[in-house]
Coordinates of C-alpha atoms and ligand atoms in Angstrom, one line a residue:
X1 CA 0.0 0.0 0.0
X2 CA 1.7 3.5 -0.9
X3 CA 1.8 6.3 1.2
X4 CA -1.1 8.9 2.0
X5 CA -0.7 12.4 2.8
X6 CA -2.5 15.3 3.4
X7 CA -2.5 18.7 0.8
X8 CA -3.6 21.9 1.3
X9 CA -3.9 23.3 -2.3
X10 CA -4.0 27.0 -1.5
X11 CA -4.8 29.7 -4.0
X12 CA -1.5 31.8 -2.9
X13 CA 0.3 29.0 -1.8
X14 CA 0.1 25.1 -1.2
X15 CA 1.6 22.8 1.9
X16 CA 1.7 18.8 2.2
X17 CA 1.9 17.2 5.6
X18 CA 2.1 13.7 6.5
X19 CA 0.7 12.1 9.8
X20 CA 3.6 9.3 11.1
X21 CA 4.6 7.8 14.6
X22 CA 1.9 9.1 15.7
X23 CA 2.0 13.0 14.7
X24 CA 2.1 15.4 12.0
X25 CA 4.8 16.8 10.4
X26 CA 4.8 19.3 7.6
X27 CA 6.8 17.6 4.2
X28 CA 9.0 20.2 3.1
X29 CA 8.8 21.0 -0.8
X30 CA 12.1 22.1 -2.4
X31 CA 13.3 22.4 1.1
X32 CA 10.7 25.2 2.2
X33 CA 7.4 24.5 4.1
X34 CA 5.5 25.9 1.5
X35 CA 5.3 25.7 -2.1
X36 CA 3.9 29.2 -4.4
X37 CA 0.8 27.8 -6.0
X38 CA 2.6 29.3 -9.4
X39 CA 2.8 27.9 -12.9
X40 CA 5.2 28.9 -15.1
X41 CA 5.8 28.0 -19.2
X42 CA 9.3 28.6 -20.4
X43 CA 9.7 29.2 -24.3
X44 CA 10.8 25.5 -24.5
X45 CA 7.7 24.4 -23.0
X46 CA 9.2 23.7 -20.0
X47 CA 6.9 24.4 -16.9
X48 CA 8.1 25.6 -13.6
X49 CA 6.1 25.3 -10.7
X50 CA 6.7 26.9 -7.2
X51 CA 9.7 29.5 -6.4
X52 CA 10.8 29.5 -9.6
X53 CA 7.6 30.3 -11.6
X54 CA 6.8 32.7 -9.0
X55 CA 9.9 34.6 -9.9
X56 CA 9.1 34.6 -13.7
X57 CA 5.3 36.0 -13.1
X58 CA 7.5 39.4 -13.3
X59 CA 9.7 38.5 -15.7
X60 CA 7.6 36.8 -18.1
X61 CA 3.6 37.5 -16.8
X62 CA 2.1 36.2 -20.0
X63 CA 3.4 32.7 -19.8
X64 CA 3.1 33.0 -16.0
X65 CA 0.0 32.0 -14.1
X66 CA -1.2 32.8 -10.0
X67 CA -4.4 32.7 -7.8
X68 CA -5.7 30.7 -10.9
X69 CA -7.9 28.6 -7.9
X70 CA -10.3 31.1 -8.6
X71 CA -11.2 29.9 -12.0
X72 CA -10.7 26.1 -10.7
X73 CA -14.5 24.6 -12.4
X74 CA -14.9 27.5 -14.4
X75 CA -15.4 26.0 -18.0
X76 CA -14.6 29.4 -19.7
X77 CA -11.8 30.1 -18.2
X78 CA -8.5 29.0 -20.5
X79 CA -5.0 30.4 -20.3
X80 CA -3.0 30.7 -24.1
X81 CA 0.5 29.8 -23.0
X82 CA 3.1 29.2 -25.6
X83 CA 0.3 28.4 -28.2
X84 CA -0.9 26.4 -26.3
X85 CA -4.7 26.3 -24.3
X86 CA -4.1 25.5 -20.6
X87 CA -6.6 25.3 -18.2
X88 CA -7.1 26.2 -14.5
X89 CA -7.3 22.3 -14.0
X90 CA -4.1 21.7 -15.6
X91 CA -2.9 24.0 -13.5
X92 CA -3.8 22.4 -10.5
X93 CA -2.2 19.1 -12.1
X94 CA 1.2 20.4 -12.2
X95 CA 1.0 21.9 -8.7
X96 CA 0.1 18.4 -7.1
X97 CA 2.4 16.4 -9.6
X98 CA 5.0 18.5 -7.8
X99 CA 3.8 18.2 -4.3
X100 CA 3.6 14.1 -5.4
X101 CA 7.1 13.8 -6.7
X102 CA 8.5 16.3 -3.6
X103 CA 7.1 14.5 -1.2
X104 CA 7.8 11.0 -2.8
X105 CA 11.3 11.8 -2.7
X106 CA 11.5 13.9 0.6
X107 CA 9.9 10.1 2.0
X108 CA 11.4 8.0 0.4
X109 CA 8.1 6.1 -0.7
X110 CA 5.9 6.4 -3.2
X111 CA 3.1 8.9 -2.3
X112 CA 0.3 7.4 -4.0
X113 CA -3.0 8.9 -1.9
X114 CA -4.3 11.9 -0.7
X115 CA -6.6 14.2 1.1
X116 CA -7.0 17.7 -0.8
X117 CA -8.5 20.2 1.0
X118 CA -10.8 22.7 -0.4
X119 CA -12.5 25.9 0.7
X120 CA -16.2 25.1 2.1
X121 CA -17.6 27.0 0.1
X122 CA -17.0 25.7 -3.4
X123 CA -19.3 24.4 -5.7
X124 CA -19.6 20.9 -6.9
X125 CA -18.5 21.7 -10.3
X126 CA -15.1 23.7 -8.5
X127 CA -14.8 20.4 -6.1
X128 CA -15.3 17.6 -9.1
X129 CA -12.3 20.3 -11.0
X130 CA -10.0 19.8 -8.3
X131 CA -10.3 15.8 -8.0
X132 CA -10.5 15.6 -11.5
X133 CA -7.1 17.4 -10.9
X134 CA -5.4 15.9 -8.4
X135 CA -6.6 12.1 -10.5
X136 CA -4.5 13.6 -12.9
X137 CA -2.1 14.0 -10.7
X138 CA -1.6 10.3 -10.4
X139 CA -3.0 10.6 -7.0
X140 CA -6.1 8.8 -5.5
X141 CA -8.1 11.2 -3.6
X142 CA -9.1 10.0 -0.4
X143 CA -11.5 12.7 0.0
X144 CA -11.7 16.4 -0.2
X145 CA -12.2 18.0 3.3
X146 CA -13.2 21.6 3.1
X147 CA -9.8 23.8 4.7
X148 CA -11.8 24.9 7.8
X149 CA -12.6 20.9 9.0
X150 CA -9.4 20.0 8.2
X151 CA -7.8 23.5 10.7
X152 CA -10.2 22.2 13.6
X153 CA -9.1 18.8 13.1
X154 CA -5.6 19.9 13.3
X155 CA -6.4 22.3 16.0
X156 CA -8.7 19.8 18.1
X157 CA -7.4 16.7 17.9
X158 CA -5.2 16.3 21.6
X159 CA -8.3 18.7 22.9
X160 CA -10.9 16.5 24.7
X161 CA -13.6 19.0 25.7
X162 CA -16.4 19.5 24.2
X163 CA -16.2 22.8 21.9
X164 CA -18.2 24.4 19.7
X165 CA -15.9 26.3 17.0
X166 CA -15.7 28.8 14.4
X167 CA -13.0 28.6 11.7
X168 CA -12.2 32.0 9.8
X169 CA -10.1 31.1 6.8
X170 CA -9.2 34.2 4.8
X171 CA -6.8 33.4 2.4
X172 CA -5.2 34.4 -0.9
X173 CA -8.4 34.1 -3.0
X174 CA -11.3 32.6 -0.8
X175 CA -13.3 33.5 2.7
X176 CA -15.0 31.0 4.4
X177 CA -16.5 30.5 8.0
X178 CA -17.2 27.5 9.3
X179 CA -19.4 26.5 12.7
X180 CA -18.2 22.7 13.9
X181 CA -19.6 21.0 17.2
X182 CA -16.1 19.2 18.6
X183 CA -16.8 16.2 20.7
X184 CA -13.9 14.7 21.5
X185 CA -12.6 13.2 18.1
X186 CA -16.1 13.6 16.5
X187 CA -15.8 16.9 14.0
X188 CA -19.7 18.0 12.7
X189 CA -20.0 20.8 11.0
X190 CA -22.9 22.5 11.5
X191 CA -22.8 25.5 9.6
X192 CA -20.8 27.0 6.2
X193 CA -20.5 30.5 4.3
X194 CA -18.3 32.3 2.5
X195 CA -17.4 33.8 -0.5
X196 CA -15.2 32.3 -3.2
X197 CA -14.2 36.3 -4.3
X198 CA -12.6 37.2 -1.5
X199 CA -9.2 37.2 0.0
X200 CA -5.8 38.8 0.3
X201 CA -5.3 39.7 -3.5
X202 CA -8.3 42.2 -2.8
X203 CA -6.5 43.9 0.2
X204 CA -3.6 44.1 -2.3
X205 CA -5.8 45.6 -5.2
X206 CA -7.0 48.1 -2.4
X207 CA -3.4 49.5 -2.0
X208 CA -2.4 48.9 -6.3
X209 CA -5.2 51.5 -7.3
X210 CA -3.9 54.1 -4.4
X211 CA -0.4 53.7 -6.1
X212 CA -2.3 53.9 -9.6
X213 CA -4.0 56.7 -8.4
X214 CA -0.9 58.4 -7.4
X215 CA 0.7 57.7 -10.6
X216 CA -2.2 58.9 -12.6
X217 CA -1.6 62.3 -10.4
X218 CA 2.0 62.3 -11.2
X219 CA 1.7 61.8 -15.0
X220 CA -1.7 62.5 -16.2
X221 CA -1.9 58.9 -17.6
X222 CA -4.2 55.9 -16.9
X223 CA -3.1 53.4 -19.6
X224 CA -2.1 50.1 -17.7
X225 CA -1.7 47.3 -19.4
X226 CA -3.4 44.4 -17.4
X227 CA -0.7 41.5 -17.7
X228 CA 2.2 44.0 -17.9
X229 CA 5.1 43.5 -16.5
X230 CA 4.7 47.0 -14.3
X231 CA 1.6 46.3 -13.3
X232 CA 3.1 43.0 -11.8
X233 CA 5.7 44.8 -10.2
X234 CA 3.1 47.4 -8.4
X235 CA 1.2 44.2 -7.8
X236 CA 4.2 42.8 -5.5
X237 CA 4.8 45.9 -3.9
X238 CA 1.3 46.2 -3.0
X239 CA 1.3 42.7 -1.6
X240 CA 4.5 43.3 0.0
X241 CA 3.4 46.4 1.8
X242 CA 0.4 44.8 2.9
X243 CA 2.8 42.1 5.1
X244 CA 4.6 44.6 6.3
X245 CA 2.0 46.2 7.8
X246 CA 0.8 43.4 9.5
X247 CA 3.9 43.9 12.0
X248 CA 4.9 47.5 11.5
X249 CA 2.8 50.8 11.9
X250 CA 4.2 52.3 8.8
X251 CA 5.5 50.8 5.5
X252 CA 7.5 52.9 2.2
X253 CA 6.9 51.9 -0.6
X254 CA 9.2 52.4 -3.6
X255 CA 8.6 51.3 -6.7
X256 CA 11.2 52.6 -9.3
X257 CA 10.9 53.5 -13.2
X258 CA 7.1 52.4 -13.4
X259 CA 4.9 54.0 -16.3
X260 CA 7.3 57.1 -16.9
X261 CA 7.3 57.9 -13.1
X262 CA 9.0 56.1 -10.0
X263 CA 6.5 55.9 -6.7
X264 CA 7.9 56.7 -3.5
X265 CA 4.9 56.5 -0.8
X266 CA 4.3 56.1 2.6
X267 CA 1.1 54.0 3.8
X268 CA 0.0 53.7 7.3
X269 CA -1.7 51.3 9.2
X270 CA -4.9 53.6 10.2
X271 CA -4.7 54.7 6.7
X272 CA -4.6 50.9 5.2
X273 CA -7.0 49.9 8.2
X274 CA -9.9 52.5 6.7
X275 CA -8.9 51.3 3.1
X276 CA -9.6 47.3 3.6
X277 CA -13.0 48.7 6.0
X278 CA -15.3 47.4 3.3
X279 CA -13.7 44.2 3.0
X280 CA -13.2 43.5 6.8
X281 CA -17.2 43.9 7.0
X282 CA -17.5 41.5 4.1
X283 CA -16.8 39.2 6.8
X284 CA -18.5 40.4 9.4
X285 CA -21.5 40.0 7.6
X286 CA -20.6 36.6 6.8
X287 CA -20.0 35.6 10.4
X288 CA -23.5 36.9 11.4
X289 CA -25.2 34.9 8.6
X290 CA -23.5 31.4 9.4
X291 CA -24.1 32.1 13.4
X292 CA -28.2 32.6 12.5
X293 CA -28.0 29.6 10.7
X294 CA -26.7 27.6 13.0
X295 CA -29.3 28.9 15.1
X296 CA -26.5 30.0 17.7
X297 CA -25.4 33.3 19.5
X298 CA -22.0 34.9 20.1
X299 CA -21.8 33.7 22.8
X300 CA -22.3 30.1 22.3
X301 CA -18.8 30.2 20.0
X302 CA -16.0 29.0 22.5
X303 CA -13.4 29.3 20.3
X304 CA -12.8 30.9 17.1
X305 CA -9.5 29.6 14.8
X306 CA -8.3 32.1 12.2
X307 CA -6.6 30.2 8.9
X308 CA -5.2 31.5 5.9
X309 CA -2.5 33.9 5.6
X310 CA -4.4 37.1 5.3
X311 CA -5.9 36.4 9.0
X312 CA -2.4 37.5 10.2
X313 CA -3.5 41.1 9.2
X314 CA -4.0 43.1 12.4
X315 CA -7.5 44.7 10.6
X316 CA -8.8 41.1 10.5
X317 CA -7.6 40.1 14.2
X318 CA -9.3 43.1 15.8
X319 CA -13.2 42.8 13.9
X320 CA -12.4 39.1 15.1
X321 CA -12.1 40.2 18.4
X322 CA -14.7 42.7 18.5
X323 CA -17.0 40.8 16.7
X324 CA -16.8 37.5 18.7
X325 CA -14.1 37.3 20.8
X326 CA -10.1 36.7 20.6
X327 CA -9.2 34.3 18.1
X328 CA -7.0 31.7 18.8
X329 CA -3.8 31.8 16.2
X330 CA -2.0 28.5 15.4
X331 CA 1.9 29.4 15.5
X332 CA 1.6 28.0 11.5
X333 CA -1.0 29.0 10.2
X334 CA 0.2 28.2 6.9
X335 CA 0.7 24.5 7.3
X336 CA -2.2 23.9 9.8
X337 CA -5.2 23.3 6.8
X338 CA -2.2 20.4 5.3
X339 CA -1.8 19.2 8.8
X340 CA -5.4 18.3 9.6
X341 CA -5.4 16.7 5.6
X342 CA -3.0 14.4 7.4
X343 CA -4.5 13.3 9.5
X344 CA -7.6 13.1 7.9
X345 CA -5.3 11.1 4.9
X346 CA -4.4 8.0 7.9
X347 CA -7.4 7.7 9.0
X348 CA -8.7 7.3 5.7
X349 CA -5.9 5.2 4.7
X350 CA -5.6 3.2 7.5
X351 CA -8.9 3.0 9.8
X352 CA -7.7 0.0 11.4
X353 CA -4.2 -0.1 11.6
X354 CA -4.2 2.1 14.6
X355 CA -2.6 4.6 12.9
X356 CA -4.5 7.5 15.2
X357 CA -4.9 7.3 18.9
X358 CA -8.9 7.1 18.3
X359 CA -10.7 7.2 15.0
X360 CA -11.9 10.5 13.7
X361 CA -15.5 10.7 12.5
X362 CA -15.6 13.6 10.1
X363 CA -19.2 15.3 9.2
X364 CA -19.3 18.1 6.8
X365 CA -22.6 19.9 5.4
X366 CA -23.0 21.3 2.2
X367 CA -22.9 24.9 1.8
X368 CA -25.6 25.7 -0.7
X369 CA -29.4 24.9 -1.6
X370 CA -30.3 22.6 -4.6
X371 CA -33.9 22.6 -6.3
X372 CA -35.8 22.4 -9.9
X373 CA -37.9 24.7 -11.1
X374 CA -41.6 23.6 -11.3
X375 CA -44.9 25.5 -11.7
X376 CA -46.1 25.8 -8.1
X377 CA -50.1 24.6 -8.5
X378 CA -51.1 27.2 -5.8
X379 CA -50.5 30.7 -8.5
X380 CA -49.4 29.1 -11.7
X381 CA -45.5 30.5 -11.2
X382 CA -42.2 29.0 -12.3
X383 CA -40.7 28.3 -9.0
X384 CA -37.4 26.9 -7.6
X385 CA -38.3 23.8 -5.3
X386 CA -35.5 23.0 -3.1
X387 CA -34.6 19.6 -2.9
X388 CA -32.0 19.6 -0.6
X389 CA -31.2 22.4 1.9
X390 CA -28.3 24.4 2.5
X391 CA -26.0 22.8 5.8
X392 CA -27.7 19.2 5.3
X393 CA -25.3 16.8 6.2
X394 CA -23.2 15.0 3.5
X395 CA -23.9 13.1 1.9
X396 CA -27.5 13.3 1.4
X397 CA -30.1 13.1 -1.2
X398 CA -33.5 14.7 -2.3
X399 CA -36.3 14.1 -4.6
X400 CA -39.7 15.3 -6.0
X401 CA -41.8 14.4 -8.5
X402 CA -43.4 16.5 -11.4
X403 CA -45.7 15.7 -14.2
X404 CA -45.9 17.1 -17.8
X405 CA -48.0 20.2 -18.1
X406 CA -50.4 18.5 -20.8
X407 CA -51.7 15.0 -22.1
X408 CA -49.2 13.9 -25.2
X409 CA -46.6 16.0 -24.1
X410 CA -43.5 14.1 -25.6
X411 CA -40.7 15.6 -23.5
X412 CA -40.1 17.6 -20.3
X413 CA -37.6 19.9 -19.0
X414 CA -36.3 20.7 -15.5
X415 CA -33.7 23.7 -15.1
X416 CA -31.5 22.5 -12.2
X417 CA -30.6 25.3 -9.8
X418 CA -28.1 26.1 -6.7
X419 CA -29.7 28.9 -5.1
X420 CA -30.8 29.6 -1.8
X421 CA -33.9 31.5 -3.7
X422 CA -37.4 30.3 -5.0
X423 CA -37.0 32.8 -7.9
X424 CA -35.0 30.9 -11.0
X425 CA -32.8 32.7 -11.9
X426 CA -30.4 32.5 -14.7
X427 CA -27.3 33.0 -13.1
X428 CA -28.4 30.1 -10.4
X429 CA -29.2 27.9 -13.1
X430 CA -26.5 24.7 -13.3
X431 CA -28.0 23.3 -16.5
X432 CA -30.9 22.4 -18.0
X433 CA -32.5 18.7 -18.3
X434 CA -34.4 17.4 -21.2
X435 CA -36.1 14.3 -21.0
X436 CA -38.0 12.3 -24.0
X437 CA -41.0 10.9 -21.6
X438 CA -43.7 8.2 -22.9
X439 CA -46.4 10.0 -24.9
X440 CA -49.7 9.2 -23.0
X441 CA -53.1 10.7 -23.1
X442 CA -52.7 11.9 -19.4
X443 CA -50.0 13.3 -17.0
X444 CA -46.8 11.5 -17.0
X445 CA -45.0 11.6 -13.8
X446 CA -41.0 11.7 -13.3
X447 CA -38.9 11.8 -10.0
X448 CA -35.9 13.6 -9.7
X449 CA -33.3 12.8 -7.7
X450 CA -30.2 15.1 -6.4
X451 CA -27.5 13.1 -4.6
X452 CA -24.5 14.9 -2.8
X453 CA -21.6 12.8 -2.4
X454 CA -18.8 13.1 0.7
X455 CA -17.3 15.1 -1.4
X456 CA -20.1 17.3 -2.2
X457 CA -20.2 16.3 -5.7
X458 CA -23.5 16.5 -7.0
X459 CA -25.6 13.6 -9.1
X460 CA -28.7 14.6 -10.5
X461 CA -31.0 11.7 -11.9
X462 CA -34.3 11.2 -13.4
X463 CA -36.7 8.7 -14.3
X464 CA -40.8 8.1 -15.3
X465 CA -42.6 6.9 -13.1
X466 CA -46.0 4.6 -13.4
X467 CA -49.5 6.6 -12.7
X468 CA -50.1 3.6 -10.3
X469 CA -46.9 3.5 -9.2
X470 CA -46.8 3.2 -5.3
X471 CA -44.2 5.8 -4.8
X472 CA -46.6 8.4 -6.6
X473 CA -49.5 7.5 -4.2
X474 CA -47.2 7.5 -1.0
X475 CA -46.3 11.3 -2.5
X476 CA -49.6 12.4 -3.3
X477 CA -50.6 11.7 0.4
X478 CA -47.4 13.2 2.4
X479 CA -46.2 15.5 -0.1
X480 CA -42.5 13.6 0.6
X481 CA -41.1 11.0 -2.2
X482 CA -39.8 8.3 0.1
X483 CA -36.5 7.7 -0.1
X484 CA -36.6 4.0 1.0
X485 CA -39.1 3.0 -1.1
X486 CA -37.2 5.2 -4.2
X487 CA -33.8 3.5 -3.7
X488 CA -35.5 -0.4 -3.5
X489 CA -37.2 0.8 -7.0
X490 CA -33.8 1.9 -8.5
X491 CA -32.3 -1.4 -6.6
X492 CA -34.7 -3.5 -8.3
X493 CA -34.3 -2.7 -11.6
X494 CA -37.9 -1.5 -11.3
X495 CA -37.1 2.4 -12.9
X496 CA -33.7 2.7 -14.6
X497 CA -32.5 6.5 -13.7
X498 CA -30.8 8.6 -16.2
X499 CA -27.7 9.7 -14.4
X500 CA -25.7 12.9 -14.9
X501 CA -23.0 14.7 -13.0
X502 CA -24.3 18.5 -13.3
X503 CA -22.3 20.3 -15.3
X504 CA -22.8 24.0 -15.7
X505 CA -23.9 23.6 -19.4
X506 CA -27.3 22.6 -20.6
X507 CA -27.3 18.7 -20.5
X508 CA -30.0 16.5 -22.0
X509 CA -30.5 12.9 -21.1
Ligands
AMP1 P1 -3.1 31.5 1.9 O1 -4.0 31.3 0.6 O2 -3.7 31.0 3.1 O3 -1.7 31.0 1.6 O4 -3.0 33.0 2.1 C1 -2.3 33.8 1.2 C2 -2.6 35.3 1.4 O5 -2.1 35.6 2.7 C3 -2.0 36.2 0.4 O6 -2.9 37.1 0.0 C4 -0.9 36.8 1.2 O7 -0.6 38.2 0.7 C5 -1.5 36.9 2.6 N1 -0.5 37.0 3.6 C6 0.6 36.2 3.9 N2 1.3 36.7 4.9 C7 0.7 37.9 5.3 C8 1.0 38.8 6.3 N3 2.1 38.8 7.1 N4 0.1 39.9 6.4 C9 -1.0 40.0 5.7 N5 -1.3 39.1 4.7 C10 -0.5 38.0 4.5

């Protein structure tokens, strides 16, 4: 059996950790404790991943490629590199092909498994990208464990009393808060939100259009070339300034020869503070919305975990603090999301080899609301049904049934939506189903079926159903298909389901 070990594939930067005799240890990559979540493509078509590529994305920004987690499920989004189309899952490839082979070596066995952590709050089509990638990788994916989990796992593993915890992860790209009930070595999470455009690179754009806005005052000119090589460079400096900040009061910036000019500024931390305000209460927001759905106060939070390298900014440690109370800081926070993927990665690989003191049980919910759009009988309206409920447990599964609208209809559609809103609307929509049905001089009936994976990958299936079929007159009286009763019909051959992982294009079965 090879060698499993946990991954945190960051959107700045990624980490591998590996849970022996039993405890964790971080696997150094190149010799450093973390590894630049950069891709770089020489003119020989050689690609660079890590320190290396970072250094080209200012040398060579075009063939260079950072942060592109954000587009990780996003069919639209492909980078031209060298002539050649890559894609933010290719991306991803390379990254964990060289945390594979780093930490193969670094071993000394073959590192064949792994747990990948992702941010709670990404879709199914962003988690289904990055196990596609990390398959591609050569590696079998244990499981993806959303980053927040996998900190309190880290975090509460030696702890034995009973917590209730909040997890702010702000990192490079992401935000998501997390609510888990910690019992012993029982981690349920209870809650999720977040958003999947937010993180440090804003903080840094905050301070890149105060230097742009200098520079236009300086020269009268606002032609920046996105991609440039100068806008790269302000980019760094921003980012750079940012850090600084986080220990000092006051930070200069200098950035030399950029668009006909050279910056010279000072920023200070009030100054930067008021800047990032609208950000910081992004996340306030956020923590108020996943507290009222957990259906728990302030006060009932006994400790809150920052993760994620932008939580070391003192703006985010203070609304923490005000907000809820002070946070708890892990002395890595960089490596703790990899550590808990650890040990996450032996207890998946090894449940009864005694490879952890106790076995972990691992609950995670999924962060959004799934449902079809229907005409709701009671005022004729095209309405979004929800067929499975944002912070269910995972995995779980829905159902309804609908009929055709009219006798000798031949087909019917469903538009399959991830909202947490009865109205359908477009930019909810996942895809569209089609589906040839019997033509019959009456209502046909058809039961559709969402199934969330582990993973939070999402099935969607659908079938006719007989007018006398039992299921349909257990519906028609509770208003509920049963589930039971649904999965013995599948089981028996009795309906055949259509199956299709969603994808965010119209699909017809
Ligand atoms: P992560 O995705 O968790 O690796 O977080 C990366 C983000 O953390 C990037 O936006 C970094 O600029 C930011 N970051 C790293 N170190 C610091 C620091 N000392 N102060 C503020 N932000 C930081």
């Amino acid at each position: 059996m090879g060698t499993a070990i946990g991954i945190d594939l960051g959107t700045s930067n990624s980490t591998a950790a590996i849970y022996r005799n039993g405890k964790v240890q971080s696997i150094p990559i190149e010799g450093k404790s973390i590894l630049p979540s950069v891709v770089s493509c020489k003119d020989d078509g050689q690609i660079l991943v890590g320190n290396s590529a970072k250094s080209r994305l200012y040398m060579d920004p075009q063939n260079s490629m950072a942060s592109s987690k954000r587009f990780i499920g996003n069919p639209s989004k492909v980078y031209h590199i060298q002539n050649k189309q890559v894609t933010p899952i290719d991306i991803a490839q390379y990254i964990l092909e060289k945390i594979k082979n780093e930490a193969s070596k670094y071993l000394g066995e073959e590192v064949t498994d792994a747990v990948i952590t992702i941010p709670a709050y990404f879709t199914e089509e962003q988690r289904e990208a990055t196990k596609q990638a990390g398959e591609r990788a050569g590696l079998k994916v244990l499981r993806l464990v959303a980053e927040p989990t996998a900190a309190a796992i880290a975090y509460g593993l030696d702890r034995e009393r009973n917590q209730t915890i909040m997890v702010y992860d702000l990192g490079g790209g992401t935000f998501d808060v997390s609510i888990l009930k910690v019992e012993n070595n029982s981690f349920k999470v209870i809650a999720v939100d977040g958003d999947t455009k937010l993180g440090g690179d804003d903080f840094d754009e905050m301070i890149v259009q105060h230097l742009l806005h200098s520079i236009q005052t300086e020269t009268g000119s606002n032609q920046y070339t996105e991609g440039s090589s100068s806008l790269q460079r302000i980019k760094e400096a921003a980012e750079e300034a940012k850090k600084e900040l986080s220990d000092s009061d006051l930070v200069d910036i200098v950035v030399p020869d950029i668009f006909g000019t050279h910056i010279e500024m000072e920023l200070d931390i009030a100054t930067f503070n008021q800047t990032v305000q609208p950000l910081i209460q992004r996340t306030i927001e956020k923590m108020e919305e996943v507290l009222q759905s957990a259906g728990l106060s302030k006060r009932e939070i006994s400790r809150v975990i920052l993760v994620g390298g932008s939580t070391r900014m003192r703006a985010v440690q203070e609304a923490v603090t005000k907000e809820i109370k002070k946070p708890y800081i892990a002395d890595n926070v960089d490596e703790v999301v990899a550590h808990g993927a650890a040990i996450m990665a032996a207890h998946l690989s090894a449940p009864s080899r005694d490879s952890l003191p106790i076995p972990i049980v691992v609950e995670e919910v999924t962060a959004h609301s799934f449902g079809v759009d229907m005409i709701d009988v009671q005022d004729q309206q095209l309405k979004v049904f929800h067929l499975i409920k944002r912070n269910t447990k995972l995995p779980c599964v829905g159902a309804t049934i609908g009929s055709t609208l009219r006798p000798y209809q031949p087909s019917i559609r469903a538009g399959v939506f991830r909202t947490e809103s009865q109205v359908p609307a477009e930019e909810a929509k996942l895809g569209e189903l089609k589906m040839p049905v019997s033509i019959r001089p009456y209502y046909v009936n058809v039961v559709s079926l969402f199934e969330l994976d582990e993973n939070g990958i999402l099935t969607f299936s659908t079938a006719e159903i007989g007018r006398r079929s039992l299921l349909l007159s257990r519906y028609r009286e509770t208003k509920e298909v049963d589930l039971d009763m649904l999965k013995l019909m599948i089981a028996q051959g009795e309906i055949t389901p259509k199956k299709i992982v969603i994808d965010t294009n119209k699909v017809e079965v």
